[in-house]
PDB file of C-alpha atoms in Angstrom:
ATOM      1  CA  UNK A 245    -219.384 156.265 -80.260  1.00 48.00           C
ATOM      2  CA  UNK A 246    -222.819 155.072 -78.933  1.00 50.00           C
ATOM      3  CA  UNK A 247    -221.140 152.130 -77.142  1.00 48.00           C
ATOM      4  CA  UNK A 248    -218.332 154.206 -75.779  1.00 49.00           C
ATOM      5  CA  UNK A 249    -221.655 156.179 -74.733  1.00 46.00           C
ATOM      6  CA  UNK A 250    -223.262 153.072 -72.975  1.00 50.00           C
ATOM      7  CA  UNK A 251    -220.563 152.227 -71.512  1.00 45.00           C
ATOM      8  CA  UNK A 252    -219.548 155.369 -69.673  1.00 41.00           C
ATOM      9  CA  UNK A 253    -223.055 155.245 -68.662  1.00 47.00           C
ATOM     10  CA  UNK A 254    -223.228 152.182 -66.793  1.00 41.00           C
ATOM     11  CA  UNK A 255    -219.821 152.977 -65.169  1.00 42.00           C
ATOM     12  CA  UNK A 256    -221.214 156.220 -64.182  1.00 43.00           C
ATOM     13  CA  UNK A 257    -224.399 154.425 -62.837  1.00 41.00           C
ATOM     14  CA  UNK A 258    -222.542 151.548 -61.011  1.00 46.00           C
ATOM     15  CA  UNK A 259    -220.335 154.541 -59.145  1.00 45.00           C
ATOM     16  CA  UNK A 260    -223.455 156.337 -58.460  1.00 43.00           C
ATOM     17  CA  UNK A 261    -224.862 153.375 -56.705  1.00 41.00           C
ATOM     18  CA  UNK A 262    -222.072 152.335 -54.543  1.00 42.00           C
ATOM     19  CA  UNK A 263    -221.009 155.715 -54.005  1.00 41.00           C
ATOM     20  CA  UNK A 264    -224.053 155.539 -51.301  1.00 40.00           C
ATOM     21  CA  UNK A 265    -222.217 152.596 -49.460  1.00 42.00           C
ATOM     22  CA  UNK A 266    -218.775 154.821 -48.701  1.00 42.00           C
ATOM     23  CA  UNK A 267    -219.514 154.916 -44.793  1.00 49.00           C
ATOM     24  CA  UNK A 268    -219.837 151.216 -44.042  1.00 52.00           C
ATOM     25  CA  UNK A 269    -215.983 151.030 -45.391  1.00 64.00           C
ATOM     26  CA  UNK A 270    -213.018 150.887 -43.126  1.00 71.00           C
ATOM     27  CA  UNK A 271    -209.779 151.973 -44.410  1.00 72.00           C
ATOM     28  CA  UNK A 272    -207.293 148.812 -43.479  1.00 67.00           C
ATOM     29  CA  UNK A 273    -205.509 151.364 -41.505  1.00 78.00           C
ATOM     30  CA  UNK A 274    -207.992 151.472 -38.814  1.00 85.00           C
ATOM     31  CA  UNK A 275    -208.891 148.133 -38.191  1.00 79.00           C
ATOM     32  CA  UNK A 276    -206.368 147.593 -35.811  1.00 85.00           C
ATOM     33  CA  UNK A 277    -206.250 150.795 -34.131  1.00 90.00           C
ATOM     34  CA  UNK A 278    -207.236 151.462 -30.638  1.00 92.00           C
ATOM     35  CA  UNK A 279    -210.990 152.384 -28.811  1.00 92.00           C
ATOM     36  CA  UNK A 280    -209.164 154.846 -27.374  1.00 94.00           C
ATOM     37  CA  UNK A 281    -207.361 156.085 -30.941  1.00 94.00           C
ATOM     38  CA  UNK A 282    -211.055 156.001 -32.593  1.00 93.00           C
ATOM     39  CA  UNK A 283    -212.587 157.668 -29.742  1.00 92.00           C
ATOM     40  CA  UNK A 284    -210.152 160.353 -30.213  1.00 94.00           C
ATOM     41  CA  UNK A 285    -210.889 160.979 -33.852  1.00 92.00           C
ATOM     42  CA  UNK A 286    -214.688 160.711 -33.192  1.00 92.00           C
ATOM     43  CA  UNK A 287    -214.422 163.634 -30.726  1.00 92.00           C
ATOM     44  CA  UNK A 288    -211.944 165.187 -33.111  1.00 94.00           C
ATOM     45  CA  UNK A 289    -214.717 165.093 -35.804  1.00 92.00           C
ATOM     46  CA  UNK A 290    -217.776 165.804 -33.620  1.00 89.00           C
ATOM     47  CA  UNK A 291    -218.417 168.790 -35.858  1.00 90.00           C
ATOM     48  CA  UNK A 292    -218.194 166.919 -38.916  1.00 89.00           C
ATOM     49  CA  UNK A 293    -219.883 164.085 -39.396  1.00 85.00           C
ATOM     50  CA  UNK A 294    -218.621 162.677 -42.577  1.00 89.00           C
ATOM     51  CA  UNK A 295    -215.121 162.620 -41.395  1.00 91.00           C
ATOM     52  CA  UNK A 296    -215.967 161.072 -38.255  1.00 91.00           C
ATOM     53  CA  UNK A 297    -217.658 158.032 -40.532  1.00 91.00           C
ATOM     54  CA  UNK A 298    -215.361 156.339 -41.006  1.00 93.00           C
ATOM     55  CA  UNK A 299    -214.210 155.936 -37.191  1.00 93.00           C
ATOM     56  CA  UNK A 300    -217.265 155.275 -36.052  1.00 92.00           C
ATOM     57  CA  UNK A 301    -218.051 152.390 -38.032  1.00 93.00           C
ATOM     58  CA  UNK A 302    -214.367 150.915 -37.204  1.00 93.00           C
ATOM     59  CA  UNK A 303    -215.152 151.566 -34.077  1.00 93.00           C
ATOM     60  CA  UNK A 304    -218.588 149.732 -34.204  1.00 93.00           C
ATOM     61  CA  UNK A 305    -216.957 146.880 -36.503  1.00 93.00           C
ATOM     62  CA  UNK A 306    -214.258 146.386 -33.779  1.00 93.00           C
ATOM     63  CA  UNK A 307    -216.933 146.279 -31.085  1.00 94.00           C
ATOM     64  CA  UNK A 308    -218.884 143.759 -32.992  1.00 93.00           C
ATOM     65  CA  UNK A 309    -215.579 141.482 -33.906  1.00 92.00           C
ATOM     66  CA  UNK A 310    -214.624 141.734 -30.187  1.00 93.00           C
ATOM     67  CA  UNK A 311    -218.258 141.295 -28.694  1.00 93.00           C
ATOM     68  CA  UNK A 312    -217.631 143.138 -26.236  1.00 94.00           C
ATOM     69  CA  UNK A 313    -221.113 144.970 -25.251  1.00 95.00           C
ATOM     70  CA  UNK A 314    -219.322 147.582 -23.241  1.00 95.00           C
ATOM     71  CA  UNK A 315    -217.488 149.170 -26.181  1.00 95.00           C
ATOM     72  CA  UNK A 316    -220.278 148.275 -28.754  1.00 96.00           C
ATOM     73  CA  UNK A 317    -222.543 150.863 -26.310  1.00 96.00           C
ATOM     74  CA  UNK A 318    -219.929 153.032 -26.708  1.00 95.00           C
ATOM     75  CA  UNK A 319    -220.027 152.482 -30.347  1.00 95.00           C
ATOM     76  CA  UNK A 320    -223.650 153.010 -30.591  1.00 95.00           C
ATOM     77  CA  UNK A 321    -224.048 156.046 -28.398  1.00 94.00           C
ATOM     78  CA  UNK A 322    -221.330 157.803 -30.471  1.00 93.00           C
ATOM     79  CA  UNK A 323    -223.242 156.994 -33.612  1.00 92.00           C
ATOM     80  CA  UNK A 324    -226.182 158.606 -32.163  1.00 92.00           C
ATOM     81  CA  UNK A 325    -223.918 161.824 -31.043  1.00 90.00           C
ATOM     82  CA  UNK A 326    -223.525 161.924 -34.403  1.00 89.00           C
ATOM     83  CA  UNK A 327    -226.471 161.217 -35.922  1.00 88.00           C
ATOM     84  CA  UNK A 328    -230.050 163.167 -37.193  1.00 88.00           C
ATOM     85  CA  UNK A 329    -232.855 163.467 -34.499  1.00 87.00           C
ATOM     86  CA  UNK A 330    -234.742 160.808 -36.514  1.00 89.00           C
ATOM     87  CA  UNK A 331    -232.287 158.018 -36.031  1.00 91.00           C
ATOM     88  CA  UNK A 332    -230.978 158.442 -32.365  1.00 93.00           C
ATOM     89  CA  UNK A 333    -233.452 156.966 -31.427  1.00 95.00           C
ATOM     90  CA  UNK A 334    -232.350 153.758 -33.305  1.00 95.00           C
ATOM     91  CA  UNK A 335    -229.094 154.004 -31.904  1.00 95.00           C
ATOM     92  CA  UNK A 336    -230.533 154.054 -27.926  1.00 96.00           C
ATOM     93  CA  UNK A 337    -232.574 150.978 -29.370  1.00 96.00           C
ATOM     94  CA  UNK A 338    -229.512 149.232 -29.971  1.00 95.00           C
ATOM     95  CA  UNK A 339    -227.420 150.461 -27.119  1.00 96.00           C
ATOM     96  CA  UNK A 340    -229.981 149.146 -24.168  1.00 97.00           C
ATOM     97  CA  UNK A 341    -230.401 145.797 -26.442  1.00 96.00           C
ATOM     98  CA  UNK A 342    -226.546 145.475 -26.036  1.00 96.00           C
ATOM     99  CA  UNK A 343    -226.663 146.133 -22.851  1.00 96.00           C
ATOM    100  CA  UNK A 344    -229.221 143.688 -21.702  1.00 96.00           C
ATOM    101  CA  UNK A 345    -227.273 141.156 -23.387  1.00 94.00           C
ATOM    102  CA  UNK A 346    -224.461 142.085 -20.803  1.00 94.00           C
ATOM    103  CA  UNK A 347    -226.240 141.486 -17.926  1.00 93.00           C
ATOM    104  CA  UNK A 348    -224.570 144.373 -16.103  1.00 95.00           C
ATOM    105  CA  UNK A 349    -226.923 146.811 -14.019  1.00 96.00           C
ATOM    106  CA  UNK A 350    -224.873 149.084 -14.618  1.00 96.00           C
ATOM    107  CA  UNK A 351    -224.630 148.899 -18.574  1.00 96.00           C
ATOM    108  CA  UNK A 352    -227.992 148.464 -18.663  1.00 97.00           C
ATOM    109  CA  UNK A 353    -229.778 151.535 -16.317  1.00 97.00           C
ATOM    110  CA  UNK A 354    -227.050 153.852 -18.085  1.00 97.00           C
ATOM    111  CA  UNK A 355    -228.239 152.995 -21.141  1.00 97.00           C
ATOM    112  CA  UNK A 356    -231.819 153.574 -20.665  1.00 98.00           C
ATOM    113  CA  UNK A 357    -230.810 156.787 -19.080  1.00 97.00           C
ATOM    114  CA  UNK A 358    -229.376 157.550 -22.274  1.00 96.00           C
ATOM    115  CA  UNK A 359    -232.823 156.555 -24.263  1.00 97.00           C
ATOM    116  CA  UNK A 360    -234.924 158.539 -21.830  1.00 97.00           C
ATOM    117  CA  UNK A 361    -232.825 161.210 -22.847  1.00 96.00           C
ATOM    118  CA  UNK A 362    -233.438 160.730 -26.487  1.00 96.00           C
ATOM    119  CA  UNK A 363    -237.261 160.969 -25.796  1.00 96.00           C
ATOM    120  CA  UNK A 364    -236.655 163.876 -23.588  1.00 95.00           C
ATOM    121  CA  UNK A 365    -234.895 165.873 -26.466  1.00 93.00           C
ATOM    122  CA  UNK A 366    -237.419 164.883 -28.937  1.00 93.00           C
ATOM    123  CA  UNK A 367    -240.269 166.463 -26.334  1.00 93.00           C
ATOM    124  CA  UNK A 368    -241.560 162.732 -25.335  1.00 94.00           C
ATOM    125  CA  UNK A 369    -241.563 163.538 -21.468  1.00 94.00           C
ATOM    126  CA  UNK A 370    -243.693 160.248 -20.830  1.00 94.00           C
ATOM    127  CA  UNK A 371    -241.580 157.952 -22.527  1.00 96.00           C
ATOM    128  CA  UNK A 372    -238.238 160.145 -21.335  1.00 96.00           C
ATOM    129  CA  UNK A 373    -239.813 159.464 -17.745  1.00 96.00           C
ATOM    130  CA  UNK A 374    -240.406 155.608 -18.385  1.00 97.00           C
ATOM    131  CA  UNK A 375    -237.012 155.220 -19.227  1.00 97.00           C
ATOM    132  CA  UNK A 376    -235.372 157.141 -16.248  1.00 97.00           C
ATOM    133  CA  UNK A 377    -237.466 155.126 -14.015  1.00 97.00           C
ATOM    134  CA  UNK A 378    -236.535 151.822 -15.925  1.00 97.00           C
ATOM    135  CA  UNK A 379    -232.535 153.451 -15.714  1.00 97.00           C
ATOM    136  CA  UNK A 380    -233.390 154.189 -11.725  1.00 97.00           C
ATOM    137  CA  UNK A 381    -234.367 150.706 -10.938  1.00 97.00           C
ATOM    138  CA  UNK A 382    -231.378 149.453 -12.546  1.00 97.00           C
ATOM    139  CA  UNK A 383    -229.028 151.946 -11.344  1.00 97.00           C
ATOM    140  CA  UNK A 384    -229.795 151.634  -8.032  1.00 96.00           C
ATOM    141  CA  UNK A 385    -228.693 147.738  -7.840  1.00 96.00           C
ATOM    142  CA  UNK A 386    -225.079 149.521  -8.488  1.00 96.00           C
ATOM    143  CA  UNK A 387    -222.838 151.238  -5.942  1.00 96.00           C
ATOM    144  CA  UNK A 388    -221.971 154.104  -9.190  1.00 96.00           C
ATOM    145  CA  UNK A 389    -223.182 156.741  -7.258  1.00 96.00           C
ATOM    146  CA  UNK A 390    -222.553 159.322  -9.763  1.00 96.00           C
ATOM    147  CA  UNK A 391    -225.101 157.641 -12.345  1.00 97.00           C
ATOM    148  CA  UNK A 392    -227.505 157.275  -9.468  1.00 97.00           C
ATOM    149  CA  UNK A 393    -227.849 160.847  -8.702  1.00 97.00           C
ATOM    150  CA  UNK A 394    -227.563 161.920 -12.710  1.00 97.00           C
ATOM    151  CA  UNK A 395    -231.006 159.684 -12.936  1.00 97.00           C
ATOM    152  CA  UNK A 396    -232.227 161.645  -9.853  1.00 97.00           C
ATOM    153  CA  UNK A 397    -231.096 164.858 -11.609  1.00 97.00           C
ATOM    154  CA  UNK A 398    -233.059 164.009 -15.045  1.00 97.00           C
ATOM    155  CA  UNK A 399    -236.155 162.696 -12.815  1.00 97.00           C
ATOM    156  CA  UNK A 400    -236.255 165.876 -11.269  1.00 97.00           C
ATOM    157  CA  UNK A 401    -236.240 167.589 -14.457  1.00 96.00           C
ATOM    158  CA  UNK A 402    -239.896 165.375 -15.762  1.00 95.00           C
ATOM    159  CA  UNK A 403    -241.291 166.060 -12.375  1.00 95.00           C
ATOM    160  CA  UNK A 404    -240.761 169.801 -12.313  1.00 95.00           C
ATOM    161  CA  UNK A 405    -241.733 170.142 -15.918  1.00 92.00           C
ATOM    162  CA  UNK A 406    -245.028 168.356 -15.356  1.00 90.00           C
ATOM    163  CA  UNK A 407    -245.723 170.343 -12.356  1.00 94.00           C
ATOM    164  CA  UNK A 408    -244.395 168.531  -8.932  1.00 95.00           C
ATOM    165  CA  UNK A 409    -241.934 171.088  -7.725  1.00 96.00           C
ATOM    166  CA  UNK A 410    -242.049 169.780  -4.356  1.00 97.00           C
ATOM    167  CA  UNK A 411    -240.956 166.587  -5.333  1.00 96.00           C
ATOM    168  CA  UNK A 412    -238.546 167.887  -7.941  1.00 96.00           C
ATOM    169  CA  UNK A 413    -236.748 170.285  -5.457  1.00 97.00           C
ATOM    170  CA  UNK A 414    -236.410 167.798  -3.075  1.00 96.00           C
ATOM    171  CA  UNK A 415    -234.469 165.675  -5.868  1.00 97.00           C
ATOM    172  CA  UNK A 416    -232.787 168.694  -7.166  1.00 97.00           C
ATOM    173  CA  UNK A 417    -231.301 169.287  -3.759  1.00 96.00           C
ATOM    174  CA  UNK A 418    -230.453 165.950  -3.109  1.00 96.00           C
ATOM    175  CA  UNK A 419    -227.897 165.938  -6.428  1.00 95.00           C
ATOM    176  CA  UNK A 420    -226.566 169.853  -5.532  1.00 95.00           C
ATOM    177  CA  UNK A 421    -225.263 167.989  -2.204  1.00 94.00           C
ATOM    178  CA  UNK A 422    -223.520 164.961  -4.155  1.00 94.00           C
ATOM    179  CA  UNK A 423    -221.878 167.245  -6.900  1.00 93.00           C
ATOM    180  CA  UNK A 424    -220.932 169.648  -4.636  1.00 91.00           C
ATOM    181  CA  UNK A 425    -219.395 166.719  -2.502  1.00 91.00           C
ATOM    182  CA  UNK A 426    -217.179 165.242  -5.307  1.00 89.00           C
ATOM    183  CA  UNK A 427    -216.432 168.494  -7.259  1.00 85.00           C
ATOM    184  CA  UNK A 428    -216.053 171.094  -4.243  1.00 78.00           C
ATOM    185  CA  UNK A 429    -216.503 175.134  -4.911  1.00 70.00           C
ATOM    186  CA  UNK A 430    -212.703 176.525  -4.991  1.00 70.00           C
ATOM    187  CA  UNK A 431    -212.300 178.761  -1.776  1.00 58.00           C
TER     188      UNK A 431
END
């Protein structure tokens, strides 16, 4: 009986210890599915974190198998969709180090948008204001004009909170021509 005992214990222990590792596996059913399939499920799941797991991490695996820095972004940015406050940040770590490794302008300034907006939800307006200037700089090397005015729209948004309005209407009014160009008012 006491060995029957110790030996339900340590099976119960041994579950309870890889019972914490259940995200980082893949089902064999997704590894050869799709970005586009994942991405699906991910946005099917937004709400619910543990049953977007385990798409997001085949999603990241693919990325990582492929290396292809485009869709590993992609990866990591979804991870931090779905992620705590306290780790997004880790995720926009990753993303802009991915990115560099690209090369691409692009890649790159979109991805430190996407950190400056990370320090801008967590109330870091400096840092948030580094990083759109860092994303600006990049940006503008690119003929994607809609990511060049979205980092105009989110510098606008430092500069009026810290008190340039001048400055930050001018921006503002700058982006309300460029969306209103591509997505026209219905008459």
């Amino acid at each position: 009986m006491k060995c029957n005992l110790s030996v339900l214990s340590l099976l119960f222990l041994i579950k309870s210890l890889t019972a914490q590792n259940t995200p980082n596996r893949i089902p064999d059913s997704l590894i050869f599915k799709s970005y586009g399939y994942l991405d699906d499920k991910i946005y099917q799941y937004k709400n619910d974190s543990l049953k977007a797991s385990p798409y997001l991490y085949a999603y990241l695996r693919k990325a990582r198998r492929e290396k292809n820095h485009e869709e590993l972004v992609n990866a990591y940015q979804n991870m931090s969709h779905q992620s705590p406050m306290i780790l997004r940040l880790k995720y926009a770590d990753s993303m802009v180090q991915t990115a560099l490794k690209s090369k691409s302008n692009e890649l790159i300034g979109s991805t430190q948008l996407s950190k400056g907006i990370v320090y801008y939800s967590q109330k870091n307006y400096v840092k948030a204001y580094d990083y759109y200037i860092k994303a600006n700089k990049s940006i503008s090397k690119t003929e994607n004009d809609y990511l060049i005015y979205k980092t105009k729209y989110h510098i606008a948004q430092i500069k009026f909170y810290l008190g340039f309005y001048d400055e930050a209407i001018s921006l503002f009014n700058d982006c309300i021509e460029y969306f209103k160009k591509i997505n026209p008012a219905p008459i």
